[in-house]
Amino acid sequence: MKTIKVVAAVIKKENKIFATQRGYGELKGGWEFPGGKIEEGETSKEALMREIMEELETKIEVGEWIDTVEYDYPTFHLSMECFWCTVVSGELILKEHEEAKWLSKEELYSVKWLPADISLINKIKKMM
């Protein structure tokens, strides 16, 4: 099975985190933390800053590592490094996502998370 290595930003502002609804591909419509694939020669943090700029036109600061999620989807294995992030500049403009929400700790389960992302929710909830 093919392994896809990605990074994900858990963007935090005050007591809320930023969630996005996937706008394309076989997982379209599911909620996730924004991010994307690590390109050859990039560090995880460089990839995350580039992906957020491409997807959301926003400059972020990548902070502490949260977890690396390993998840088997039917057609590939996902290895996802997740980091706390904060917005440095920009307006979080949706270029590839259908919708986005700022979720409080109590609202974390109000969206239908993709399977790999939902495994992070309990950990994030404890850290918020």
Short mmCIF file of C-alpha atoms in Angstrom, two decimals:
data_model
loop_
_atom_site.label_atom_id
_atom_site.label_comp_id
_atom_site.label_asym_id
_atom_site.label_seq_id
_atom_site.Cartn_x
_atom_site.Cartn_y
_atom_site.Cartn_z
CA MET A 1 0.00 0.00 0.00
CA LYS A 2 1.28 3.45 -0.92
CA THR A 3 2.18 5.77 1.98
CA ILE A 4 1.39 9.47 1.69
CA LYS A 5 3.27 11.77 4.08
CA VAL A 6 1.44 14.98 4.96
CA VAL A 7 1.47 17.77 7.51
CA ALA A 8 -1.54 19.35 9.20
CA ALA A 9 -2.00 22.71 10.94
CA VAL A 10 -4.09 22.92 14.06
CA ILE A 11 -4.51 26.69 13.87
CA LYS A 12 -5.44 28.12 17.25
CA LYS A 13 -6.89 31.55 18.00
CA GLU A 14 -7.90 32.35 21.56
CA ASN A 15 -9.84 29.23 22.63
CA LYS A 16 -10.83 28.00 19.16
CA ILE A 17 -9.28 25.90 16.40
CA PHE A 18 -9.71 26.23 12.64
CA ALA A 19 -11.33 23.33 10.75
CA THR A 20 -11.84 23.07 7.00
CA GLN A 21 -14.21 21.02 4.84
CA ARG A 22 -12.40 19.23 2.04
CA GLY A 23 -13.41 20.51 -1.41
CA TYR A 24 -11.98 17.85 -3.74
CA GLY A 25 -10.91 14.22 -4.15
CA GLU A 26 -12.26 10.97 -2.81
CA LEU A 27 -12.55 12.43 0.71
CA LYS A 28 -14.50 15.51 -0.45
CA GLY A 29 -16.93 16.89 2.14
CA GLY A 30 -15.10 15.55 5.19
CA TRP A 31 -13.69 17.94 7.77
CA GLU A 32 -9.96 18.14 8.34
CA PHE A 33 -7.12 20.24 9.61
CA PRO A 34 -5.61 22.13 6.65
CA GLY A 35 -2.23 21.14 5.27
CA GLY A 36 -0.86 18.88 2.59
CA LYS A 37 1.95 16.78 1.17
CA ILE A 38 5.59 17.25 2.06
CA GLU A 39 7.63 17.87 -1.10
CA GLU A 40 11.12 16.52 -1.62
CA GLY A 41 13.73 18.60 0.19
CA GLU A 42 11.23 20.29 2.55
CA THR A 43 11.09 19.98 6.30
CA SER A 44 7.67 19.32 7.82
CA LYS A 45 7.43 22.91 9.06
CA GLU A 46 8.43 24.37 5.66
CA ALA A 47 5.82 22.19 3.93
CA LEU A 48 3.13 23.29 6.36
CA MET A 49 3.90 26.99 5.90
CA ARG A 50 3.87 26.57 2.10
CA GLU A 51 0.63 24.54 2.07
CA ILE A 52 -1.25 27.02 4.27
CA MET A 53 -0.08 29.91 2.08
CA GLU A 54 -1.25 28.04 -1.06
CA GLU A 55 -4.58 26.85 0.37
CA LEU A 56 -5.55 29.79 2.59
CA GLU A 57 -3.35 32.75 1.53
CA THR A 58 -2.20 32.99 5.12
CA LYS A 59 1.22 33.14 6.74
CA ILE A 60 1.43 30.96 9.85
CA GLU A 61 3.91 30.32 12.60
CA VAL A 62 4.39 26.59 13.16
CA GLY A 63 4.67 25.75 16.82
CA GLU A 64 4.81 22.62 18.92
CA TRP A 65 4.39 19.16 17.40
CA ILE A 66 1.15 17.53 18.60
CA ASP A 67 1.24 14.00 17.19
CA THR A 68 1.90 11.91 14.10
CA VAL A 69 -1.23 10.08 13.00
CA GLU A 70 -0.88 6.81 11.08
CA TYR A 71 -4.11 5.79 9.33
CA ASP A 72 -5.00 3.20 6.67
CA TYR A 73 -7.53 4.46 4.15
CA PRO A 74 -8.81 1.89 1.61
CA THR A 75 -6.37 2.95 -1.12
CA PHE A 76 -3.38 4.39 0.80
CA HIS A 77 -1.66 4.71 4.17
CA LEU A 78 -1.59 8.25 5.60
CA SER A 79 1.23 9.46 7.82
CA MET A 80 0.22 12.91 9.12
CA GLU A 81 2.42 15.11 11.30
CA CYS A 82 0.28 17.61 13.22
CA PHE A 83 1.46 20.91 14.71
CA TRP A 84 -0.05 23.78 16.70
CA CYS A 85 -0.02 26.90 14.52
CA THR A 86 -0.95 30.56 14.78
CA VAL A 87 -1.80 33.10 12.10
CA VAL A 88 0.94 35.67 11.49
CA SER A 89 -0.80 37.51 8.62
CA GLY A 90 -3.62 36.91 6.17
CA GLU A 91 -7.35 36.32 6.24
CA LEU A 92 -7.67 32.50 5.87
CA ILE A 93 -9.19 32.69 2.37
CA LEU A 94 -10.64 29.34 1.25
CA LYS A 95 -9.07 28.41 -2.10
CA GLU A 96 -9.46 24.61 -1.98
CA HIS A 97 -12.01 24.01 0.77
CA GLU A 98 -15.81 24.21 0.68
CA GLU A 99 -16.28 25.66 4.14
CA ALA A 100 -14.39 26.48 7.33
CA LYS A 101 -15.27 27.04 10.98
CA TRP A 102 -13.61 28.17 14.17
CA LEU A 103 -14.55 25.51 16.75
CA SER A 104 -14.47 25.82 20.52
CA LYS A 105 -13.59 22.86 22.72
CA GLU A 106 -17.30 22.11 23.11
CA GLU A 107 -17.92 22.30 19.35
CA LEU A 108 -15.12 19.94 18.25
CA TYR A 109 -17.54 17.09 17.50
CA SER A 110 -20.06 19.30 15.67
CA VAL A 111 -18.50 18.49 12.25
CA LYS A 112 -17.94 15.16 10.47
CA TRP A 113 -14.16 14.76 10.71
CA LEU A 114 -12.23 12.56 8.30
CA PRO A 115 -11.13 9.32 10.04
CA ALA A 116 -7.44 10.25 10.32
CA ASP A 117 -8.25 13.68 11.76
CA ILE A 118 -10.80 12.45 14.31
CA SER A 119 -8.09 10.45 16.06
CA LEU A 120 -6.52 13.80 17.02
CA ILE A 121 -9.64 15.39 18.47
CA ASN A 122 -9.47 13.88 21.98
CA LYS A 123 -5.81 14.83 22.32
CA ILE A 124 -6.46 18.39 21.10
CA LYS A 125 -9.49 18.72 23.38
CA LYS A 126 -7.32 17.87 26.41
CA MET A 127 -4.68 20.40 25.33
CA MET A 128 -7.12 23.30 24.74
#
